[in-house]
Amino acid sequence: MARAWEVDPSVSFEKRLGKSAKELGVSEGRNECPDIWQLSNGDIAVIGRDLTENYGGRLPEDVVIGPDERLVVIPGLMLRAAKTDIADA
């Protein structure tokens, strides 16, 4: 059965949303760089810490993490900084 949405791994990174982790003071270098990027097809890529196992057993009832998905966490400051780069619905 086809999924309603599928990832296109052939698209490229288009632009950072918000500021870099270094600019926001939440990273000291390349080993810890959470980030938010718009891809060339409009999808969003989020780089964060994988906490799938930590949250997997205590998800809200209507939340499911698929076998090929991961729950990642980024600093809230990063998403707030990206707000001006995210189009309204």
PDB file of N, CA and C in Angstrom:
ATOM      1  N   MET A   1       0.848  -1.178   0.000  1.00  0.00           N
ATOM      2  CA  MET A   1       0.000   0.000   0.000  1.00  0.00           C
ATOM      3  C   MET A   1       0.896   1.246   0.000  1.00  0.00           C
ATOM      4  N   ALA A   2       0.603   2.173  -0.869  1.00  0.00           N
ATOM      5  CA  ALA A   2       1.396   3.395  -0.985  1.00  0.00           C
ATOM      6  C   ALA A   2       1.108   4.331   0.184  1.00  0.00           C
ATOM      7  N   ARG A   3       2.125   5.017   0.604  1.00  0.00           N
ATOM      8  CA  ARG A   3       1.972   5.996   1.683  1.00  0.00           C
ATOM      9  C   ARG A   3       1.451   7.310   1.109  1.00  0.00           C
ATOM     10  N   ALA A   4       0.806   8.104   1.975  1.00  0.00           N
ATOM     11  CA  ALA A   4       0.271   9.400   1.542  1.00  0.00           C
ATOM     12  C   ALA A   4       1.396  10.386   1.231  1.00  0.00           C
ATOM     13  N   TRP A   5       2.526  10.220   1.897  1.00  0.00           N
ATOM     14  CA  TRP A   5       3.687  11.089   1.662  1.00  0.00           C
ATOM     15  C   TRP A   5       4.922  10.208   1.674  1.00  0.00           C
ATOM     16  N   GLU A   6       5.818  10.466   0.770  1.00  0.00           N
ATOM     17  CA  GLU A   6       7.057   9.701   0.706  1.00  0.00           C
ATOM     18  C   GLU A   6       8.235  10.646   0.574  1.00  0.00           C
ATOM     19  N   VAL A   7       9.336  10.293   1.185  1.00  0.00           N
ATOM     20  CA  VAL A   7      10.564  11.082   1.116  1.00  0.00           C
ATOM     21  C   VAL A   7      11.205  10.908  -0.246  1.00  0.00           C
ATOM     22  N   ASP A   8      11.725  12.003  -0.794  1.00  0.00           N
ATOM     23  CA  ASP A   8      12.481  11.951  -2.043  1.00  0.00           C
ATOM     24  C   ASP A   8      13.947  12.172  -1.705  1.00  0.00           C
ATOM     25  N   PRO A   9      14.743  11.107  -1.611  1.00  0.00           N
ATOM     26  CA  PRO A   9      16.137  11.250  -1.213  1.00  0.00           C
ATOM     27  C   PRO A   9      17.030  11.897  -2.271  1.00  0.00           C
ATOM     28  N   SER A  10      16.476  12.205  -3.424  1.00  0.00           N
ATOM     29  CA  SER A  10      17.291  12.811  -4.482  1.00  0.00           C
ATOM     30  C   SER A  10      17.316  14.341  -4.416  1.00  0.00           C
ATOM     31  N   VAL A  11      16.451  14.940  -3.586  1.00  0.00           N
ATOM     32  CA  VAL A  11      16.409  16.403  -3.526  1.00  0.00           C
ATOM     33  C   VAL A  11      17.605  16.935  -2.739  1.00  0.00           C
ATOM     34  N   SER A  12      17.883  18.224  -2.919  1.00  0.00           N
ATOM     35  CA  SER A  12      19.055  18.816  -2.261  1.00  0.00           C
ATOM     36  C   SER A  12      18.643  19.819  -1.192  1.00  0.00           C
ATOM     37  N   PHE A  13      19.612  20.172  -0.352  1.00  0.00           N
ATOM     38  CA  PHE A  13      19.404  21.210   0.651  1.00  0.00           C
ATOM     39  C   PHE A  13      19.302  22.549  -0.070  1.00  0.00           C
ATOM     40  N   GLU A  14      18.271  23.319   0.242  1.00  0.00           N
ATOM     41  CA  GLU A  14      18.065  24.600  -0.426  1.00  0.00           C
ATOM     42  C   GLU A  14      18.458  25.779   0.452  1.00  0.00           C
ATOM     43  N   LYS A  15      17.887  25.847   1.674  1.00  0.00           N
ATOM     44  CA  LYS A  15      18.253  26.971   2.537  1.00  0.00           C
ATOM     45  C   LYS A  15      18.015  26.620   3.996  1.00  0.00           C
ATOM     46  N   ARG A  16      18.880  27.150   4.836  1.00  0.00           N
ATOM     47  CA  ARG A  16      18.724  26.984   6.283  1.00  0.00           C
ATOM     48  C   ARG A  16      17.533  27.824   6.725  1.00  0.00           C
ATOM     49  N   LEU A  17      16.738  27.275   7.621  1.00  0.00           N
ATOM     50  CA  LEU A  17      15.642  28.019   8.223  1.00  0.00           C
ATOM     51  C   LEU A  17      16.124  28.497   9.580  1.00  0.00           C
ATOM     52  N   GLY A  18      16.129  29.789   9.775  1.00  0.00           N
ATOM     53  CA  GLY A  18      16.606  30.347  11.025  1.00  0.00           C
ATOM     54  C   GLY A  18      18.105  30.572  10.990  1.00  0.00           C
ATOM     55  N   LYS A  19      18.734  30.381  12.129  1.00  0.00           N
ATOM     56  CA  LYS A  19      20.165  30.611  12.260  1.00  0.00           C
ATOM     57  C   LYS A  19      20.875  29.301  12.567  1.00  0.00           C
ATOM     58  N   SER A  20      22.174  29.284  12.324  1.00  0.00           N
ATOM     59  CA  SER A  20      22.947  28.080  12.619  1.00  0.00           C
ATOM     60  C   SER A  20      23.044  27.884  14.132  1.00  0.00           C
ATOM     61  N   ALA A  21      23.343  26.658  14.527  1.00  0.00           N
ATOM     62  CA  ALA A  21      23.501  26.346  15.945  1.00  0.00           C
ATOM     63  C   ALA A  21      24.613  27.185  16.562  1.00  0.00           C
ATOM     64  N   LYS A  22      25.666  27.408  15.801  1.00  0.00           N
ATOM     65  CA  LYS A  22      26.778  28.222  16.311  1.00  0.00           C
ATOM     66  C   LYS A  22      26.329  29.665  16.541  1.00  0.00           C
ATOM     67  N   GLU A  23      25.563  30.226  15.590  1.00  0.00           N
ATOM     68  CA  GLU A  23      25.063  31.599  15.744  1.00  0.00           C
ATOM     69  C   GLU A  23      24.184  31.749  16.982  1.00  0.00           C
ATOM     70  N   LEU A  24      23.428  30.690  17.303  1.00  0.00           N
ATOM     71  CA  LEU A  24      22.507  30.737  18.443  1.00  0.00           C
ATOM     72  C   LEU A  24      23.178  30.352  19.759  1.00  0.00           C
ATOM     73  N   GLY A  25      24.430  29.929  19.694  1.00  0.00           N
ATOM     74  CA  GLY A  25      25.153  29.556  20.904  1.00  0.00           C
ATOM     75  C   GLY A  25      24.764  28.212  21.479  1.00  0.00           C
ATOM     76  N   VAL A  26      24.205  27.328  20.645  1.00  0.00           N
ATOM     77  CA  VAL A  26      23.828  26.000  21.127  1.00  0.00           C
ATOM     78  C   VAL A  26      24.757  24.920  20.580  1.00  0.00           C
ATOM     79  N   SER A  27      25.875  25.323  20.027  1.00  0.00           N
ATOM     80  CA  SER A  27      26.864  24.391  19.515  1.00  0.00           C
ATOM     81  C   SER A  27      28.234  25.037  19.568  1.00  0.00           C
ATOM     82  N   GLU A  28      29.213  24.245  19.921  1.00  0.00           N
ATOM     83  CA  GLU A  28      30.576  24.744  19.961  1.00  0.00           C
ATOM     84  C   GLU A  28      31.363  24.350  18.716  1.00  0.00           C
ATOM     85  N   GLY A  29      30.792  23.530  17.876  1.00  0.00           N
ATOM     86  CA  GLY A  29      31.534  23.087  16.703  1.00  0.00           C
ATOM     87  C   GLY A  29      30.752  22.116  15.867  1.00  0.00           C
ATOM     88  N   ARG A  30      31.449  21.344  15.078  1.00  0.00           N
ATOM     89  CA  ARG A  30      30.807  20.464  14.112  1.00  0.00           C
ATOM     90  C   ARG A  30      30.301  19.151  14.701  1.00  0.00           C
ATOM     91  N   ASN A  31      30.605  18.840  15.951  1.00  0.00           N
ATOM     92  CA  ASN A  31      30.167  17.577  16.531  1.00  0.00           C
ATOM     93  C   ASN A  31      28.760  17.626  17.102  1.00  0.00           C
ATOM     94  N   GLU A  32      28.218  18.804  17.221  1.00  0.00           N
ATOM     95  CA  GLU A  32      26.875  18.943  17.787  1.00  0.00           C
ATOM     96  C   GLU A  32      26.171  20.099  17.099  1.00  0.00           C
ATOM     97  N   CYS A  33      25.600  19.824  15.967  1.00  0.00           N
ATOM     98  CA  CYS A  33      25.030  20.909  15.160  1.00  0.00           C
ATOM     99  C   CYS A  33      23.583  20.649  14.788  1.00  0.00           C
ATOM    100  N   PRO A  34      22.646  20.830  15.735  1.00  0.00           N
ATOM    101  CA  PRO A  34      21.249  20.727  15.331  1.00  0.00           C
ATOM    102  C   PRO A  34      20.965  21.766  14.248  1.00  0.00           C
ATOM    103  N   ASP A  35      20.036  21.463  13.363  1.00  0.00           N
ATOM    104  CA  ASP A  35      19.772  22.374  12.244  1.00  0.00           C
ATOM    105  C   ASP A  35      18.400  22.104  11.652  1.00  0.00           C
ATOM    106  N   ILE A  36      17.879  23.088  10.922  1.00  0.00           N
ATOM    107  CA  ILE A  36      16.603  22.969  10.210  1.00  0.00           C
ATOM    108  C   ILE A  36      16.838  23.486   8.799  1.00  0.00           C
ATOM    109  N   TRP A  37      16.502  22.678   7.795  1.00  0.00           N
ATOM    110  CA  TRP A  37      16.725  23.055   6.392  1.00  0.00           C
ATOM    111  C   TRP A  37      15.493  22.817   5.545  1.00  0.00           C
ATOM    112  N   GLN A  38      15.254  23.716   4.629  1.00  0.00           N
ATOM    113  CA  GLN A  38      14.250  23.490   3.596  1.00  0.00           C
ATOM    114  C   GLN A  38      14.945  22.795   2.448  1.00  0.00           C
ATOM    115  N   LEU A  39      14.319  21.742   1.934  1.00  0.00           N
ATOM    116  CA  LEU A  39      14.863  21.009   0.803  1.00  0.00           C
ATOM    117  C   LEU A  39      14.312  21.585  -0.491  1.00  0.00           C
ATOM    118  N   SER A  40      14.923  21.228  -1.595  1.00  0.00           N
ATOM    119  CA  SER A  40      14.554  21.831  -2.882  1.00  0.00           C
ATOM    120  C   SER A  40      13.124  21.524  -3.314  1.00  0.00           C
ATOM    121  N   ASN A  41      12.498  20.494  -2.735  1.00  0.00           N
ATOM    122  CA  ASN A  41      11.101  20.198  -3.073  1.00  0.00           C
ATOM    123  C   ASN A  41      10.119  20.770  -2.052  1.00  0.00           C
ATOM    124  N   GLY A  42      10.639  21.553  -1.087  1.00  0.00           N
ATOM    125  CA  GLY A  42       9.783  22.165  -0.075  1.00  0.00           C
ATOM    126  C   GLY A  42       9.693  21.388   1.220  1.00  0.00           C
ATOM    127  N   ASP A  43      10.139  20.128   1.239  1.00  0.00           N
ATOM    128  CA  ASP A  43      10.148  19.355   2.479  1.00  0.00           C
ATOM    129  C   ASP A  43      11.173  19.961   3.442  1.00  0.00           C
ATOM    130  N   ILE A  44      11.091  19.575   4.688  1.00  0.00           N
ATOM    131  CA  ILE A  44      11.966  20.108   5.731  1.00  0.00           C
ATOM    132  C   ILE A  44      12.814  18.977   6.313  1.00  0.00           C
ATOM    133  N   ALA A  45      14.108  19.234   6.465  1.00  0.00           N
ATOM    134  CA  ALA A  45      15.025  18.291   7.114  1.00  0.00           C
ATOM    135  C   ALA A  45      15.412  18.866   8.472  1.00  0.00           C
ATOM    136  N   VAL A  46      15.332  18.045   9.503  1.00  0.00           N
ATOM    137  CA  VAL A  46      15.695  18.463  10.853  1.00  0.00           C
ATOM    138  C   VAL A  46      16.825  17.570  11.335  1.00  0.00           C
ATOM    139  N   ILE A  47      17.893  18.193  11.791  1.00  0.00           N
ATOM    140  CA  ILE A  47      19.020  17.464  12.361  1.00  0.00           C
ATOM    141  C   ILE A  47      18.982  17.706  13.860  1.00  0.00           C
ATOM    142  N   GLY A  48      18.858  16.639  14.622  1.00  0.00           N
ATOM    143  CA  GLY A  48      18.787  16.770  16.072  1.00  0.00           C
ATOM    144  C   GLY A  48      19.248  15.500  16.734  1.00  0.00           C
ATOM    145  N   ARG A  49      19.095  15.447  18.015  1.00  0.00           N
ATOM    146  CA  ARG A  49      19.498  14.253  18.763  1.00  0.00           C
ATOM    147  C   ARG A  49      18.390  13.207  18.697  1.00  0.00           C
ATOM    148  N   ASP A  50      18.779  11.982  18.374  1.00  0.00           N
ATOM    149  CA  ASP A  50      17.831  10.878  18.257  1.00  0.00           C
ATOM    150  C   ASP A  50      17.408  10.419  19.649  1.00  0.00           C
ATOM    151  N   LEU A  51      16.151  10.706  19.993  1.00  0.00           N
ATOM    152  CA  LEU A  51      15.609  10.286  21.285  1.00  0.00           C
ATOM    153  C   LEU A  51      14.430   9.339  21.112  1.00  0.00           C
ATOM    154  N   THR A  52      14.427   8.616  20.003  1.00  0.00           N
ATOM    155  CA  THR A  52      13.347   7.686  19.703  1.00  0.00           C
ATOM    156  C   THR A  52      13.135   6.697  20.844  1.00  0.00           C
ATOM    157  N   GLU A  53      14.209   6.095  21.322  1.00  0.00           N
ATOM    158  CA  GLU A  53      14.078   5.104  22.394  1.00  0.00           C
ATOM    159  C   GLU A  53      13.606   5.742  23.694  1.00  0.00           C
ATOM    160  N   ASN A  54      14.066   6.953  23.978  1.00  0.00           N
ATOM    161  CA  ASN A  54      13.686   7.618  25.222  1.00  0.00           C
ATOM    162  C   ASN A  54      12.201   7.956  25.274  1.00  0.00           C
ATOM    163  N   TYR A  55      11.630   8.376  24.151  1.00  0.00           N
ATOM    164  CA  TYR A  55      10.230   8.796  24.119  1.00  0.00           C
ATOM    165  C   TYR A  55       9.278   7.716  23.590  1.00  0.00           C
ATOM    166  N   GLY A  56       9.821   6.687  22.967  1.00  0.00           N
ATOM    167  CA  GLY A  56       8.995   5.670  22.317  1.00  0.00           C
ATOM    168  C   GLY A  56       7.912   5.059  23.175  1.00  0.00           C
ATOM    169  N   GLY A  57       8.179   4.839  24.446  1.00  0.00           N
ATOM    170  CA  GLY A  57       7.211   4.207  25.333  1.00  0.00           C
ATOM    171  C   GLY A  57       6.233   5.157  25.986  1.00  0.00           C
ATOM    172  N   ARG A  58       6.366   6.450  25.716  1.00  0.00           N
ATOM    173  CA  ARG A  58       5.467   7.415  26.361  1.00  0.00           C
ATOM    174  C   ARG A  58       4.942   8.464  25.396  1.00  0.00           C
ATOM    175  N   LEU A  59       4.647   8.025  24.201  1.00  0.00           N
ATOM    176  CA  LEU A  59       4.085   8.913  23.184  1.00  0.00           C
ATOM    177  C   LEU A  59       2.605   9.149  23.455  1.00  0.00           C
ATOM    178  N   PRO A  60       2.081  10.306  23.061  1.00  0.00           N
ATOM    179  CA  PRO A  60       0.627  10.500  23.132  1.00  0.00           C
ATOM    180  C   PRO A  60      -0.081   9.423  22.308  1.00  0.00           C
ATOM    181  N   GLU A  61      -1.325   9.126  22.631  1.00  0.00           N
ATOM    182  CA  GLU A  61      -2.060   8.032  21.985  1.00  0.00           C
ATOM    183  C   GLU A  61      -2.089   8.110  20.470  1.00  0.00           C
ATOM    184  N   ASP A  62      -2.154   9.316  19.914  1.00  0.00           N
ATOM    185  CA  ASP A  62      -2.289   9.450  18.469  1.00  0.00           C
ATOM    186  C   ASP A  62      -0.958   9.659  17.751  1.00  0.00           C
ATOM    187  N   VAL A  63       0.157   9.389  18.427  1.00  0.00           N
ATOM    188  CA  VAL A  63       1.478   9.558  17.825  1.00  0.00           C
ATOM    189  C   VAL A  63       2.110   8.192  17.610  1.00  0.00           C
ATOM    190  N   VAL A  64       2.607   7.970  16.399  1.00  0.00           N
ATOM    191  CA  VAL A  64       3.266   6.716  16.051  1.00  0.00           C
ATOM    192  C   VAL A  64       4.588   7.036  15.382  1.00  0.00           C
ATOM    193  N   ILE A  65       5.633   6.327  15.763  1.00  0.00           N
ATOM    194  CA  ILE A  65       6.921   6.447  15.094  1.00  0.00           C
ATOM    195  C   ILE A  65       7.087   5.198  14.243  1.00  0.00           C
ATOM    196  N   GLY A  66       7.084   5.382  12.922  1.00  0.00           N
ATOM    197  CA  GLY A  66       7.209   4.259  12.011  1.00  0.00           C
ATOM    198  C   GLY A  66       8.579   3.607  12.105  1.00  0.00           C
ATOM    199  N   PRO A  67       8.701   2.394  11.588  1.00  0.00           N
ATOM    200  CA  PRO A  67       9.977   1.676  11.670  1.00  0.00           C
ATOM    201  C   PRO A  67      11.127   2.390  10.960  1.00  0.00           C
ATOM    202  N   ASP A  68      10.820   3.228   9.987  1.00  0.00           N
ATOM    203  CA  ASP A  68      11.881   3.966   9.290  1.00  0.00           C
ATOM    204  C   ASP A  68      11.923   5.436   9.714  1.00  0.00           C
ATOM    205  N   GLU A  69      11.342   5.752  10.879  1.00  0.00           N
ATOM    206  CA  GLU A  69      11.313   7.126  11.388  1.00  0.00           C
ATOM    207  C   GLU A  69      12.050   7.214  12.719  1.00  0.00           C
ATOM    208  N   ARG A  70      12.491   8.423  13.049  1.00  0.00           N
ATOM    209  CA  ARG A  70      13.153   8.690  14.315  1.00  0.00           C
ATOM    210  C   ARG A  70      12.588   9.974  14.896  1.00  0.00           C
ATOM    211  N   LEU A  71      12.473  10.023  16.206  1.00  0.00           N
ATOM    212  CA  LEU A  71      12.073  11.232  16.901  1.00  0.00           C
ATOM    213  C   LEU A  71      13.363  11.971  17.253  1.00  0.00           C
ATOM    214  N   VAL A  72      13.491  13.182  16.731  1.00  0.00           N
ATOM    215  CA  VAL A  72      14.683  13.975  17.041  1.00  0.00           C
ATOM    216  C   VAL A  72      14.277  15.218  17.812  1.00  0.00           C
ATOM    217  N   VAL A  73      15.177  15.676  18.654  1.00  0.00           N
ATOM    218  CA  VAL A  73      14.930  16.866  19.470  1.00  0.00           C
ATOM    219  C   VAL A  73      15.968  17.919  19.111  1.00  0.00           C
ATOM    220  N   ILE A  74      15.482  19.149  18.964  1.00  0.00           N
ATOM    221  CA  ILE A  74      16.353  20.299  18.721  1.00  0.00           C
ATOM    222  C   ILE A  74      16.050  21.342  19.786  1.00  0.00           C
ATOM    223  N   PRO A  75      16.956  22.275  20.014  1.00  0.00           N
ATOM    224  CA  PRO A  75      16.663  23.345  20.974  1.00  0.00           C
ATOM    225  C   PRO A  75      15.465  24.180  20.507  1.00  0.00           C
ATOM    226  N   GLY A  76      14.567  24.503  21.406  1.00  0.00           N
ATOM    227  CA  GLY A  76      13.407  25.325  21.066  1.00  0.00           C
ATOM    228  C   GLY A  76      13.804  26.656  20.455  1.00  0.00           C
ATOM    229  N   LEU A  77      14.917  27.180  20.899  1.00  0.00           N
ATOM    230  CA  LEU A  77      15.447  28.431  20.373  1.00  0.00           C
ATOM    231  C   LEU A  77      15.647  28.357  18.858  1.00  0.00           C
ATOM    232  N   MET A  78      16.034  27.186  18.361  1.00  0.00           N
ATOM    233  CA  MET A  78      16.269  27.040  16.918  1.00  0.00           C
ATOM    234  C   MET A  78      14.973  27.183  16.124  1.00  0.00           C
ATOM    235  N   LEU A  79      13.912  26.561  16.595  1.00  0.00           N
ATOM    236  CA  LEU A  79      12.640  26.660  15.875  1.00  0.00           C
ATOM    237  C   LEU A  79      12.087  28.076  15.959  1.00  0.00           C
ATOM    238  N   ARG A  80      12.201  28.698  17.112  1.00  0.00           N
ATOM    239  CA  ARG A  80      11.738  30.081  17.244  1.00  0.00           C
ATOM    240  C   ARG A  80      12.511  31.008  16.321  1.00  0.00           C
ATOM    241  N   ALA A  81      13.814  30.771  16.176  1.00  0.00           N
ATOM    242  CA  ALA A  81      14.637  31.597  15.280  1.00  0.00           C
ATOM    243  C   ALA A  81      14.262  31.369  13.818  1.00  0.00           C
ATOM    244  N   ALA A  82      13.711  30.196  13.506  1.00  0.00           N
ATOM    245  CA  ALA A  82      13.331  29.875  12.140  1.00  0.00           C
ATOM    246  C   ALA A  82      11.946  30.410  11.764  1.00  0.00           C
ATOM    247  N   LYS A  83      11.197  30.875  12.723  1.00  0.00           N
ATOM    248  CA  LYS A  83       9.809  31.291  12.501  1.00  0.00           C
ATOM    249  C   LYS A  83       9.671  32.280  11.337  1.00  0.00           C
ATOM    250  N   THR A  84      10.577  33.227  11.234  1.00  0.00           N
ATOM    251  CA  THR A  84      10.459  34.226  10.157  1.00  0.00           C
ATOM    252  C   THR A  84      10.730  33.628   8.785  1.00  0.00           C
ATOM    253  N   ASP A  85      11.402  32.472   8.720  1.00  0.00           N
ATOM    254  CA  ASP A  85      11.696  31.816   7.444  1.00  0.00           C
ATOM    255  C   ASP A  85      10.624  30.809   7.029  1.00  0.00           C
ATOM    256  N   ILE A  86       9.648  30.562   7.896  1.00  0.00           N
ATOM    257  CA  ILE A  86       8.608  29.566   7.611  1.00  0.00           C
ATOM    258  C   ILE A  86       7.350  30.279   7.149  1.00  0.00           C
ATOM    259  N   ALA A  87       6.904  29.926   5.950  1.00  0.00           N
ATOM    260  CA  ALA A  87       5.727  30.567   5.365  1.00  0.00           C
ATOM    261  C   ALA A  87       4.461  30.227   6.153  1.00  0.00           C
ATOM    262  N   ASP A  88       3.533  31.166   6.198  1.00  0.00           N
ATOM    263  CA  ASP A  88       2.236  30.902   6.818  1.00  0.00           C
ATOM    264  C   ASP A  88       1.463  29.949   5.926  1.00  0.00           C
ATOM    265  N   ALA A  89       0.558  29.210   6.544  1.00  0.00           N
ATOM    266  CA  ALA A  89      -0.251  28.235   5.791  1.00  0.00           C
ATOM    267  C   ALA A  89      -1.191  28.937   4.831  1.00  0.00           C
TER     268      ALA A  89
END
